[in-house]
Short mmCIF file of C-alpha atoms in Angstrom, two decimals:
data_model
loop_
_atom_site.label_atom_id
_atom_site.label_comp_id
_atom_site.label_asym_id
_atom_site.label_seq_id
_atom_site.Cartn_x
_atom_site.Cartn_y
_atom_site.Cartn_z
CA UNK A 1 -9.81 -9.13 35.75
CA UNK A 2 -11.60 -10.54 32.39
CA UNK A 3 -9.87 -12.97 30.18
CA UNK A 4 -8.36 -11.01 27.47
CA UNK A 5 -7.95 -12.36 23.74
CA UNK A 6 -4.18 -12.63 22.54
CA UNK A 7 -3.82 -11.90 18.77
CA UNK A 8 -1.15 -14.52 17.47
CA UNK A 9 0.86 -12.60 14.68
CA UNK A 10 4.66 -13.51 13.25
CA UNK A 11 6.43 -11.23 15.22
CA UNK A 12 5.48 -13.06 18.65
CA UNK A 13 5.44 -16.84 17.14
CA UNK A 14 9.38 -16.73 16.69
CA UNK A 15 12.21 -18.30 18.47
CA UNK A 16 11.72 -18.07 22.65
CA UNK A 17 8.07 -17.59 22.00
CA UNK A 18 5.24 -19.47 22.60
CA UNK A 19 3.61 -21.23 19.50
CA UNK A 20 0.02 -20.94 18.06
CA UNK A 21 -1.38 -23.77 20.18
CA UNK A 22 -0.20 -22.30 23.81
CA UNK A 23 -4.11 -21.25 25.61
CA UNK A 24 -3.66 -18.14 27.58
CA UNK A 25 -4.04 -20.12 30.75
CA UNK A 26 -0.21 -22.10 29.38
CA UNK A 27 1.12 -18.50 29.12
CA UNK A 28 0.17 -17.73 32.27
CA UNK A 29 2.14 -20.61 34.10
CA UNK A 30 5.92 -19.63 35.43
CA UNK A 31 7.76 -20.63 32.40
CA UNK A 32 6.76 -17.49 30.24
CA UNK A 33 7.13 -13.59 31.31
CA UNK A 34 4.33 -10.78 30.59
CA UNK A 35 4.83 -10.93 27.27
CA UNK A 36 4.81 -14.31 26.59
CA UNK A 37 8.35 -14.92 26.32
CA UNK A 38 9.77 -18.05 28.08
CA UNK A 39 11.63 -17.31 31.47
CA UNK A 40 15.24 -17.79 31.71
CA UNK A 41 13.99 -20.07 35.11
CA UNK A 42 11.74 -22.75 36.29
CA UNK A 43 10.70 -23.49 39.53
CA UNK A 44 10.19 -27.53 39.74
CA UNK A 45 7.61 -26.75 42.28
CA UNK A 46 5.23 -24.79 40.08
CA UNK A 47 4.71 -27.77 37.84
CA UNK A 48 3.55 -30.42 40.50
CA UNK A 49 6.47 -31.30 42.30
CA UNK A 50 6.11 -32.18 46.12
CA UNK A 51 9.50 -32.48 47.24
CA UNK A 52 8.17 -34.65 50.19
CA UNK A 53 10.36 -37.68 49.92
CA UNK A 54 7.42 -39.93 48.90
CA UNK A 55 5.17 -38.68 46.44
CA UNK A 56 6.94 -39.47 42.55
CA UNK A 57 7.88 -36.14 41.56
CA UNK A 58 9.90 -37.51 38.13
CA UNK A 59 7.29 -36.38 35.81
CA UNK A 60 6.40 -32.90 37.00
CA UNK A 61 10.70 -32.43 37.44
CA UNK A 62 10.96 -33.55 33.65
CA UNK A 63 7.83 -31.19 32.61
CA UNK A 64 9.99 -28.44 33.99
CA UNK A 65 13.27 -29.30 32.54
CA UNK A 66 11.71 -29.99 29.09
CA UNK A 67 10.18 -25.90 29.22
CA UNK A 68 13.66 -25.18 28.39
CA UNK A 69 14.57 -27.39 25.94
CA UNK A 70 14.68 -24.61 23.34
CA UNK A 71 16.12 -21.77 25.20
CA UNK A 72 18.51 -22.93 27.60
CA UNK A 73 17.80 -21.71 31.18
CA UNK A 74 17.81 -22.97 35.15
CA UNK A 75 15.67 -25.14 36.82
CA UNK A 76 15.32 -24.40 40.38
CA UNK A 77 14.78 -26.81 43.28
CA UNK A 78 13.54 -25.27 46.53
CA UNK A 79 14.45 -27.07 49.49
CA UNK A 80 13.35 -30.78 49.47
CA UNK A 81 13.70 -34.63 49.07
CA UNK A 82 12.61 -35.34 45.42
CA UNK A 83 11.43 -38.82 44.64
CA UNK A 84 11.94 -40.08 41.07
CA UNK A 85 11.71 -43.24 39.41
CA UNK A 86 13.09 -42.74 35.77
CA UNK A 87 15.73 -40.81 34.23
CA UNK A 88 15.82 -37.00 34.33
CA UNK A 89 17.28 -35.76 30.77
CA UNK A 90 18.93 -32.62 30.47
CA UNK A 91 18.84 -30.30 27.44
CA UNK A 92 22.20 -28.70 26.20
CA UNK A 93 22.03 -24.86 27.84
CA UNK A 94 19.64 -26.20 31.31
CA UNK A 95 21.34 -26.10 34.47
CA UNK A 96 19.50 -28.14 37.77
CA UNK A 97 20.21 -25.74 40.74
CA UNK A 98 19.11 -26.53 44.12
CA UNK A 99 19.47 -24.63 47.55
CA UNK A 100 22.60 -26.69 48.47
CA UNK A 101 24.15 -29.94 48.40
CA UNK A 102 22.78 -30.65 51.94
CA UNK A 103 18.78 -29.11 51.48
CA UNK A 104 17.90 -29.87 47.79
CA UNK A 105 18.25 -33.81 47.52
CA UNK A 106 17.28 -35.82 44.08
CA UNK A 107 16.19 -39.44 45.65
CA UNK A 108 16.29 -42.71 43.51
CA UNK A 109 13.32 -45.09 43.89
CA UNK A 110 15.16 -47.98 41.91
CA UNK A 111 18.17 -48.75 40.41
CA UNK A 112 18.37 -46.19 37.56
CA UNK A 113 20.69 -43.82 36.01
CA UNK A 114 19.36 -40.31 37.82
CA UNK A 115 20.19 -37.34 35.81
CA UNK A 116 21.17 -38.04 32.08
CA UNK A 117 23.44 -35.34 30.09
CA UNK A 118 23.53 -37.28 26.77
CA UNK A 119 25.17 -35.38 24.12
CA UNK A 120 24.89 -32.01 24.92
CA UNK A 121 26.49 -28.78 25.45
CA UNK A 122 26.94 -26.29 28.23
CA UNK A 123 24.58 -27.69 30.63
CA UNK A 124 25.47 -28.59 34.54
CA UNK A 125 23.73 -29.26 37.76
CA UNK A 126 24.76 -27.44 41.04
CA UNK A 127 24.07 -27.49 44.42
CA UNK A 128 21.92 -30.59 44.72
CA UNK A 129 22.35 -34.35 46.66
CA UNK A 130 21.66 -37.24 44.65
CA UNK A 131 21.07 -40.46 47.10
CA UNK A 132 20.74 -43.91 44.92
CA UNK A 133 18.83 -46.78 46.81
CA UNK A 134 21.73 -49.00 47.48
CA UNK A 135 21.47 -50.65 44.30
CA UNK A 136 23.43 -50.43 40.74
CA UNK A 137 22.60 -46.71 40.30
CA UNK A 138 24.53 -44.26 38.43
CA UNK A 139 24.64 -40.87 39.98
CA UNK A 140 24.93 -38.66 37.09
CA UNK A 141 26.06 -39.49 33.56
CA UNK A 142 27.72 -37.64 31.17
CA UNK A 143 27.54 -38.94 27.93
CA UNK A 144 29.18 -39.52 24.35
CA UNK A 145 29.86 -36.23 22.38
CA UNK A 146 28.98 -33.85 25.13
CA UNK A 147 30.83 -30.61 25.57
CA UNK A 148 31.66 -28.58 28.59
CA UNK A 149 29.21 -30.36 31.08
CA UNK A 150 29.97 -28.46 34.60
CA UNK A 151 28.89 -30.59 38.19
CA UNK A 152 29.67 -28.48 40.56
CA UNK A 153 28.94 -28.25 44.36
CA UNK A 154 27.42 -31.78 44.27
CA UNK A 155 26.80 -34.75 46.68
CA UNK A 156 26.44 -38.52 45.45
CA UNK A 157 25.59 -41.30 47.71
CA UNK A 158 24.56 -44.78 48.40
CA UNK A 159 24.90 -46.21 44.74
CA UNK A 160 26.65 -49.22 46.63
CA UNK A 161 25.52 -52.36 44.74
CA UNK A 162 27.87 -54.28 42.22
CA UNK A 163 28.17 -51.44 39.33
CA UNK A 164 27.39 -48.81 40.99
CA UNK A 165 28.77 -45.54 40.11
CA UNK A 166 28.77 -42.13 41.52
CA UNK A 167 29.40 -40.10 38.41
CA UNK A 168 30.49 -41.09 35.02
CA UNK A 169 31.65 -39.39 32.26
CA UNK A 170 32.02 -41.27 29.21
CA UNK A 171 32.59 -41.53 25.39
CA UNK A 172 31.78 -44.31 23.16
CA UNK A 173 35.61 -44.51 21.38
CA UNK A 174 38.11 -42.03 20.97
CA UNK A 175 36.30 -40.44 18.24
CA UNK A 176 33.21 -39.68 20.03
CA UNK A 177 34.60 -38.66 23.70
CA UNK A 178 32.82 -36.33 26.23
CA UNK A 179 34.67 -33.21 26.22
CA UNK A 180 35.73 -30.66 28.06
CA UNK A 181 33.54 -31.13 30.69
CA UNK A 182 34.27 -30.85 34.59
CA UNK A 183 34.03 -31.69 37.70
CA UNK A 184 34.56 -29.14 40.82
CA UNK A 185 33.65 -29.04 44.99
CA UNK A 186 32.41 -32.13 45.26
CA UNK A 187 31.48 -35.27 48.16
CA UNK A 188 30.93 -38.88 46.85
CA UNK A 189 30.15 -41.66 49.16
CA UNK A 190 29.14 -45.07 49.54
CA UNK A 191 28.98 -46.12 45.92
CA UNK A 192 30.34 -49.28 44.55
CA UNK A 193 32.69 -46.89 41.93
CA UNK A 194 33.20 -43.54 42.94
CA UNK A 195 33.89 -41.50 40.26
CA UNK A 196 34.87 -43.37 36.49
CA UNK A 197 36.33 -41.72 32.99
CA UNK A 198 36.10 -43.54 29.90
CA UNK A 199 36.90 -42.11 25.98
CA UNK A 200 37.24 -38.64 27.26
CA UNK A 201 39.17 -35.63 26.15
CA UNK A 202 40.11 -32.29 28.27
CA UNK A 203 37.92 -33.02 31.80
CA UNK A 204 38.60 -32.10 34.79
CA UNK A 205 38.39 -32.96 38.14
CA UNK A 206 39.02 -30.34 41.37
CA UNK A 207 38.48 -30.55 45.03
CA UNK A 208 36.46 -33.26 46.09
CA UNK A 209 36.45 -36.23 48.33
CA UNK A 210 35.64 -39.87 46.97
CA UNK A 211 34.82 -42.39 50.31
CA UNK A 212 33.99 -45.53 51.35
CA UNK A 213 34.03 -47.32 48.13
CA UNK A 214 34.49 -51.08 47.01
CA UNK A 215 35.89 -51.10 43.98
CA UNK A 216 37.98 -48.11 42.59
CA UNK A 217 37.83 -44.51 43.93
CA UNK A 218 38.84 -43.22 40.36
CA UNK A 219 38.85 -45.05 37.62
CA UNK A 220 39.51 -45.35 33.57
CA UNK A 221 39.11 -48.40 31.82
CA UNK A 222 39.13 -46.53 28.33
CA UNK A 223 41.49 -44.32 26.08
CA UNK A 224 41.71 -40.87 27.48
CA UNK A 225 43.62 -37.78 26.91
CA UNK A 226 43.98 -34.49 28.95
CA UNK A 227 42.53 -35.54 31.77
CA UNK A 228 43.69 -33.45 34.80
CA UNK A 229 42.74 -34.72 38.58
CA UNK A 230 43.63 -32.44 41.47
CA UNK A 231 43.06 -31.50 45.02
CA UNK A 232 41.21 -34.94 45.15
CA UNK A 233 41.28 -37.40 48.82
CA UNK A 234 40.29 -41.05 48.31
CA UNK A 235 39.72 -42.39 51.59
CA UNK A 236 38.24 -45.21 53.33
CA UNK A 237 38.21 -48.11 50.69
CA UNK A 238 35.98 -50.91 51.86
CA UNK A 239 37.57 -53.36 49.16
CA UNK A 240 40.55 -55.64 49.42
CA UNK A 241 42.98 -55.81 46.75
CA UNK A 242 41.41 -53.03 44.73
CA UNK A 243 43.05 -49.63 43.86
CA UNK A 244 41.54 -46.62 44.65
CA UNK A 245 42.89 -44.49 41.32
CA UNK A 246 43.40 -47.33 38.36
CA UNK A 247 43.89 -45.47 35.01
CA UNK A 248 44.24 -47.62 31.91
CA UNK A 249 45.40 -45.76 29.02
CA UNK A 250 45.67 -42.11 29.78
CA UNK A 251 47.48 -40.24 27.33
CA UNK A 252 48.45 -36.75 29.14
CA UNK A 253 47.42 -35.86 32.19
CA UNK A 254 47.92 -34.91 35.78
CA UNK A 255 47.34 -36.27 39.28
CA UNK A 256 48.47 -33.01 41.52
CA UNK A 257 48.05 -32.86 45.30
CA UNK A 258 46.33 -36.31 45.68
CA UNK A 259 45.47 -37.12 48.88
CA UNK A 260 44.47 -40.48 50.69
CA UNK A 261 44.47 -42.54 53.48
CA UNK A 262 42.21 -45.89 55.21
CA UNK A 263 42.95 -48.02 52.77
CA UNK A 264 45.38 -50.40 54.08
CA UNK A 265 43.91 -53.32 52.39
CA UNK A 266 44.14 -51.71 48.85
CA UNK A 267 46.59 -53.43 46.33
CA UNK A 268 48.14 -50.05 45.62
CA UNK A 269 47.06 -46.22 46.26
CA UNK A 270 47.67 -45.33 42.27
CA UNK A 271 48.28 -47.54 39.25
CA UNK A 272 48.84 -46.39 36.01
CA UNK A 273 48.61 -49.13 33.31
CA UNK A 274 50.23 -48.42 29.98
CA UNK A 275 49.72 -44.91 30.75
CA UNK A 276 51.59 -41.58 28.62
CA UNK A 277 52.82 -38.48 29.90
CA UNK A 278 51.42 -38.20 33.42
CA UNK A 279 52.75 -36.50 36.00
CA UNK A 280 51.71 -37.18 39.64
CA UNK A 281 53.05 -34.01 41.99
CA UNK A 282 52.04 -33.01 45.29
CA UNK A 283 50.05 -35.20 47.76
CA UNK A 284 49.85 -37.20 50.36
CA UNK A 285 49.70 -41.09 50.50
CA UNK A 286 49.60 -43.53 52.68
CA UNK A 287 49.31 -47.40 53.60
CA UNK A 288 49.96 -48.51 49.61
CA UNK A 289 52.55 -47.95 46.95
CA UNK A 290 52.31 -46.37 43.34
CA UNK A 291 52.53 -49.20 40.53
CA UNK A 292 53.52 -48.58 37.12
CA UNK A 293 52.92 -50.80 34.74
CA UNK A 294 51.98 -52.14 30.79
CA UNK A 295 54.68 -50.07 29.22
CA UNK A 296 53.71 -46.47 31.07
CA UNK A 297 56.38 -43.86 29.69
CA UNK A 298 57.48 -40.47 30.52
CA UNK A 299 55.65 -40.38 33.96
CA UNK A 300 57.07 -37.57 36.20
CA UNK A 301 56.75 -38.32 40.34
CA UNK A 302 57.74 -35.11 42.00
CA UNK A 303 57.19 -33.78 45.47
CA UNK A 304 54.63 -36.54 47.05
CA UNK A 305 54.88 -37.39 50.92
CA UNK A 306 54.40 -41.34 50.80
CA UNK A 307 54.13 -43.54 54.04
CA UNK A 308 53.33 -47.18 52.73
CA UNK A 309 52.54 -49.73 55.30
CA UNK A 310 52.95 -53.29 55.98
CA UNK A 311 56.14 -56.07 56.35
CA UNK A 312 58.21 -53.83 53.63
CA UNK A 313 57.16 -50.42 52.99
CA UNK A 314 56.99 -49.26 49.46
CA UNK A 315 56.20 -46.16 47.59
CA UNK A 316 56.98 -47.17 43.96
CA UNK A 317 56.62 -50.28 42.08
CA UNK A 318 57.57 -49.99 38.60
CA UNK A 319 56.69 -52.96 36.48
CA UNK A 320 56.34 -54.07 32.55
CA UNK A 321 58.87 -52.19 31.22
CA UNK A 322 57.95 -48.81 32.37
CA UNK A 323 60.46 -45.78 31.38
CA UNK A 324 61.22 -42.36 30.42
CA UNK A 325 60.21 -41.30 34.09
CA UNK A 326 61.58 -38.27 36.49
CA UNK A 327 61.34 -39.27 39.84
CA UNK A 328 62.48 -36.07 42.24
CA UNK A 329 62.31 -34.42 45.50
CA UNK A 330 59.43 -37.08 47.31
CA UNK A 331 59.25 -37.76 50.87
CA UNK A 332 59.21 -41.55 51.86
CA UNK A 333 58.37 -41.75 55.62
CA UNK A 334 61.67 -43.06 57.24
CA UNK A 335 62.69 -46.63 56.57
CA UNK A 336 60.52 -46.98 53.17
CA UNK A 337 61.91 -48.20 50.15
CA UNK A 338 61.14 -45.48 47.38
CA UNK A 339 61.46 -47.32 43.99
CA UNK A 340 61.19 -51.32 43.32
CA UNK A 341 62.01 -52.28 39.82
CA UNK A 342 62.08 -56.09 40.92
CA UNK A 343 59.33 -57.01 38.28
CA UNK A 344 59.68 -54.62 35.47
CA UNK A 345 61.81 -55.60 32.20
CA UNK A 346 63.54 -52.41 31.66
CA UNK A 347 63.55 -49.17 33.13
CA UNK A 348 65.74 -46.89 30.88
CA UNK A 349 65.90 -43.47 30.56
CA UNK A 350 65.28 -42.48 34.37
CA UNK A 351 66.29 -38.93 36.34
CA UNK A 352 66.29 -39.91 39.88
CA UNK A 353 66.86 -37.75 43.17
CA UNK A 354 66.17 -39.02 46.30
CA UNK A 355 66.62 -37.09 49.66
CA UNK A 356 68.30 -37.42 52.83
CA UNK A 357 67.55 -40.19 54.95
CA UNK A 358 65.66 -42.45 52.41
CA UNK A 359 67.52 -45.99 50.64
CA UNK A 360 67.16 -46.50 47.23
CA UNK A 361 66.70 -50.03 46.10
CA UNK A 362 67.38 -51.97 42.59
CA UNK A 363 67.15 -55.23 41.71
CA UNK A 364 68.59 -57.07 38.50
CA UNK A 365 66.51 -56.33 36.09
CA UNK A 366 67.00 -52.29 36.15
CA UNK A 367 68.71 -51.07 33.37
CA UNK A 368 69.56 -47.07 32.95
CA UNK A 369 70.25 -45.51 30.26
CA UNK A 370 71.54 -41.51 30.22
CA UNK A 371 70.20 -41.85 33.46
CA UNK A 372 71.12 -39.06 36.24
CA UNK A 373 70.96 -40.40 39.69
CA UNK A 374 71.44 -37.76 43.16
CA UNK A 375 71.73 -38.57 46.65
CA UNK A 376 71.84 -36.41 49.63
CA UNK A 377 72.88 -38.32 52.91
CA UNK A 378 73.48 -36.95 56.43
CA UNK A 379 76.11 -39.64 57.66
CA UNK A 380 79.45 -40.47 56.49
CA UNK A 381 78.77 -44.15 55.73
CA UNK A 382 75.04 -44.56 54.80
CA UNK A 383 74.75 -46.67 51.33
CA UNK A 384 73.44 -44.71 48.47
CA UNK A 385 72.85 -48.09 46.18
CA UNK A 386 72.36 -51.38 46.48
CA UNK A 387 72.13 -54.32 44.37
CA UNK A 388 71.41 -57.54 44.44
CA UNK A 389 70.32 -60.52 42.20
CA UNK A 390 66.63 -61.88 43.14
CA UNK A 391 67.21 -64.75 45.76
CA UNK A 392 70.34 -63.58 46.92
CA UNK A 393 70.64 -63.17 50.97
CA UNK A 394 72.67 -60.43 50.81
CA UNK A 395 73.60 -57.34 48.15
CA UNK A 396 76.33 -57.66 45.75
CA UNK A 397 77.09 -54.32 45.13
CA UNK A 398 77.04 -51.39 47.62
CA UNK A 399 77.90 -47.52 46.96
CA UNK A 400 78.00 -45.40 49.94
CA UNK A 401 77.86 -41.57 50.20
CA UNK A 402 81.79 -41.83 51.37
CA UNK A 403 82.53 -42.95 47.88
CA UNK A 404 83.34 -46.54 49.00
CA UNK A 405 82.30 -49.48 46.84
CA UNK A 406 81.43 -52.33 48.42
CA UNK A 407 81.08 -56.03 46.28
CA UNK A 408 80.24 -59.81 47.46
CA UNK A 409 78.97 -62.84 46.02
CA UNK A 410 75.08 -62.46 47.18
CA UNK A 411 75.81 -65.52 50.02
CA UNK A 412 77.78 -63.30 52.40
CA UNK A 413 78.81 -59.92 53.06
CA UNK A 414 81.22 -58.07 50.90
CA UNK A 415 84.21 -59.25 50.98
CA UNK A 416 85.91 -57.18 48.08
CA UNK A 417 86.03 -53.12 49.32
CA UNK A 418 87.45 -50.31 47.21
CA UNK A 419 87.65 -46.57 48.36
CA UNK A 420 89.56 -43.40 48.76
CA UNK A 421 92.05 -44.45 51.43
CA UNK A 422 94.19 -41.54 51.10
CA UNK A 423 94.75 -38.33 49.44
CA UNK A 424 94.98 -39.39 45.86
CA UNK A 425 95.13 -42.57 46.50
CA UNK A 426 92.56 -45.39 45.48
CA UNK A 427 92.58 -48.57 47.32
CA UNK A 428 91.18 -51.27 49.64
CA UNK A 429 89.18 -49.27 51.75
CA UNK A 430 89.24 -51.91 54.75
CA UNK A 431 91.80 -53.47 57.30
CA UNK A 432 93.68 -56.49 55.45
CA UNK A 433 95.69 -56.84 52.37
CA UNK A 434 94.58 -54.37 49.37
CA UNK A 435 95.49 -52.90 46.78
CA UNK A 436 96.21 -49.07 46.53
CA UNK A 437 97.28 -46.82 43.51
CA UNK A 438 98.61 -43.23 43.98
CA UNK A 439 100.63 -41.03 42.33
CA UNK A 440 103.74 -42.03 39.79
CA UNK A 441 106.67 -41.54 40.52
CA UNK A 442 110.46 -41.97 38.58
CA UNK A 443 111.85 -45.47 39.68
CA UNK A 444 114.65 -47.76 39.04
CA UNK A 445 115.52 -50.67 41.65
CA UNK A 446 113.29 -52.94 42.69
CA UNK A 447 113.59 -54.31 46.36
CA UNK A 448 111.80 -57.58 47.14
CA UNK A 449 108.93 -59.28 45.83
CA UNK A 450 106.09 -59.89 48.88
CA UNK A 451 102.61 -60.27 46.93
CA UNK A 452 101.79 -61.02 42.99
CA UNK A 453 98.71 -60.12 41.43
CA UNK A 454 96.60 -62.78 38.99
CA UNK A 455 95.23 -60.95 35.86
CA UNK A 456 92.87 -62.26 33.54
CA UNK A 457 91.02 -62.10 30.59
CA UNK A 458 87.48 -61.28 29.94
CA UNK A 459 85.65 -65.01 30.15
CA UNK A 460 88.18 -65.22 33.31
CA UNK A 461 91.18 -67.51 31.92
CA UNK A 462 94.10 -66.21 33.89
CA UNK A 463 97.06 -64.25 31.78
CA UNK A 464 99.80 -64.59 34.33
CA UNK A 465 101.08 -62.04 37.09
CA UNK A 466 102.49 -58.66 38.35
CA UNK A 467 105.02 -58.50 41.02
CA UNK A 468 104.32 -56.50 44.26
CA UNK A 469 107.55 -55.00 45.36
CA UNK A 470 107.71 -54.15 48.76
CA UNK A 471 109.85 -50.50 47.56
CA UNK A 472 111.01 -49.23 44.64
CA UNK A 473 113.70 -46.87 44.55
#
């Protein structure tokens, strides 16, 4: 067939088609239809790209992505290792789709930030592998002031060095966040940071699994608000005395059905610092505790299985003042200690429930306030609370589920024990002398004196005595 001359008029020089300068042999590429409309889709391989592994494919990827930058549309990567060197920047309204996250890989050839969503709405990538080169690579980045950004069915690995991060979304202050935007079915391994939120507003994070990481699994350094985490494992921390979820600053938000495990030399599984209205339900974790801390309020803790490890198992460490928490129905593995308040400076305002089987611990600086605290126990005599001052040897006050009260000076046992001896009677509730009040009754004669009991005053200056009589007639 003959080259055929194309008449340019108004009508086919608007939006989504070609301008004035395009040469029928530009029309004829992949990115434009019959009639001369751009296509919805690009195929990176149609504008140079090898997908061997080796060959720099970053400038024929870009050429492809850029096609789009006016219409919004998907760019398509057949199966294949793509090499880049540089940044790929994504348009608002461009999605990069690949085969899968196994077949379609995006390969870094230095330490570079791989695909770029600064700024921009509705745009995503799907399907695809990103591998960094073991150096301070970011993964993908999502930017200041974009809106609804989707990643979904992606892979990010090997972006191990010092800085590293597997994905990042990020704003540049609370008045420029990244919005809205989410993350969903998604693998990310070996990298120095797994996943990180700074300044953002409304993302999301769902089913995933964050691995063999150094620093933090999850993390926010950064004022955030909305952000919702769930159906998320992070396993396998390589660092010691890291966390693998730190959140500074998170005002609303949800950690539900958290899972992780393998990392025994992690500081703590979760801590929130100075945190607002979270709410961590569901889950499994094991080998480190939850910390609170910074002044985190109205935190809810509901229905976690937790089985710390180590010299004394602990599944929550509340510190700096943390309150206005609900702490209900969570599973401590047998013999853990549930809550520590040993380091905090007031914990007020607290709904606590613990289950069957598991001790709750305080120490002297817990303070409740219109507090509500239930305990379910299957013997007669286990203790329900205990409390001692820090250094004592031994606890000063002890509540068991019997209604006994048990109290001591810290050095010894207890040596003072009040109970329900009798039917309506309250007294010593061990062998020995006691003291035991029942019911009232009309007396007049006395018979003998046989013990006297010392009263005194508030700052403990004795006021005299009462008589014991041995019967009273």
């Amino acid at each position: 067939m003959t080259d055929q001359r194309i008449l340019y008029t108004d009508w086919l020089t608007g939006a989504n088609h070609p301008t004035k300068t395009d040469t029928l042999n530009r029309l004829a590429l992949i990115g434009h239809n019959n009639d001369g409309s751009h296509k919805a889709w690009v195929d990176v391989k149609e504008y140079g790209a090898t997908g061997d592994g080796v060959t720099d494919d970053t400038t024929a990827i870009q050429n492809a992505i850029n096609t789009l930058s006016a219409s919004g549309g998907t760019v398509l990567f057949p199966l294949g290792t793509y090499l880049i060197s540089s940044t790929l920047t994504v348009p608002s309204y461009v999605f990069l789709v690949g085969v899968s996250r196994y077949r379609s890989q995006l390969k870094a050839a230095s330490a570079i930030t791989m695909v770029s969503f600064p700024d921009r709405d509705s745009a995503g990538i799907m399907q695809m592998l990103l591998t960094g080169n073991s150096t301070a690579s970011v993964g993908i980045d999502i930017g200041a002031g974009s809106n609804t950004v989707h990643i979904r069915d992606v892979q990010v690995h090997n972006c191990s060095a010092s800085g590293g991060i597997g994905i990042y979304f990020h704003g540049t202050s609370t008045a420029n966040p990244c919005m809205l935007s989410h993350l969903d079915s998604f693998n990310i391994s070996n990298c120095y940071t797994g996943l990180r939120l700074d300044y953002t507003a409304g993302c999301s994070v769902k089913r995933g699994v964050i691995q063999t990481y150094t620093a933090q699994g999850i993390y926010n350094a950064y004022d955030s608000s909305g952000m919702n985490i769930d159906s998320v494992d992070v396993e396998n921390n390589s660092g010691t005395g890291n966390y693998p979820i730190l959140l500074d600053t998170v005002r609303g938000g949800s950690l539900i059905n958290i899972r992780g495990e393998s990392n025994s030399d992690a500081a703590a599984y979760i801590r929130l610092n100075g945190c607002v209205g979270m709410s961590i339900i569901g889950g499994s974790m094991t080998e480190a505790p939850i910390i609170l801390t910074d002044n985190s309020t109205g935190t809810n803790i509901l229905g976690a299985y937790m089985a710390p490890n180590g010299g004394t198992p602990l599944c929550i460490k509340l510190e700096s003042g943390s309150h206005y928490m609900h702490i209900g129905q969570n599973y401590p593995y047998s013999g853990s200690t549930l809550v520590d308040d040993s380091a905090n400076t007031g914990l007020d305002y607290v709904n606590l429930n613990v289950d069957s089987g598991k001790i709750l611990t305080f120490y002297e600086q817990i303070k409740l306030l219109k507090a509500s605290f239930e305990s379910q126990r299957t013997n007669n005599n286990e203790a329900v609370f205990l409390s001692r001052v820090i250094g004592d040897s031994q606890n000063r006050m002890i509540i068991r589920n019997q209604g006994n009260i048990e109290c001591g000076s810290g050095s010894a046992t207890a040596d003072v024990i009040v109970g329900r001896v009798a039917a309506n009677v309250w007294g010593c509730a061990a062998s020995g002398d006691g003291l035991a009040v029942g019911n009232s009754a009309a007396a007049t004669t006395p018979g003998s004196v046989v013990k006297k009991i010392e009263i005194f005053d508030h700052i403990g200056v004795s006021l005299g005595y009462i008589p014991v009589y041995d019967a009273i007639t």
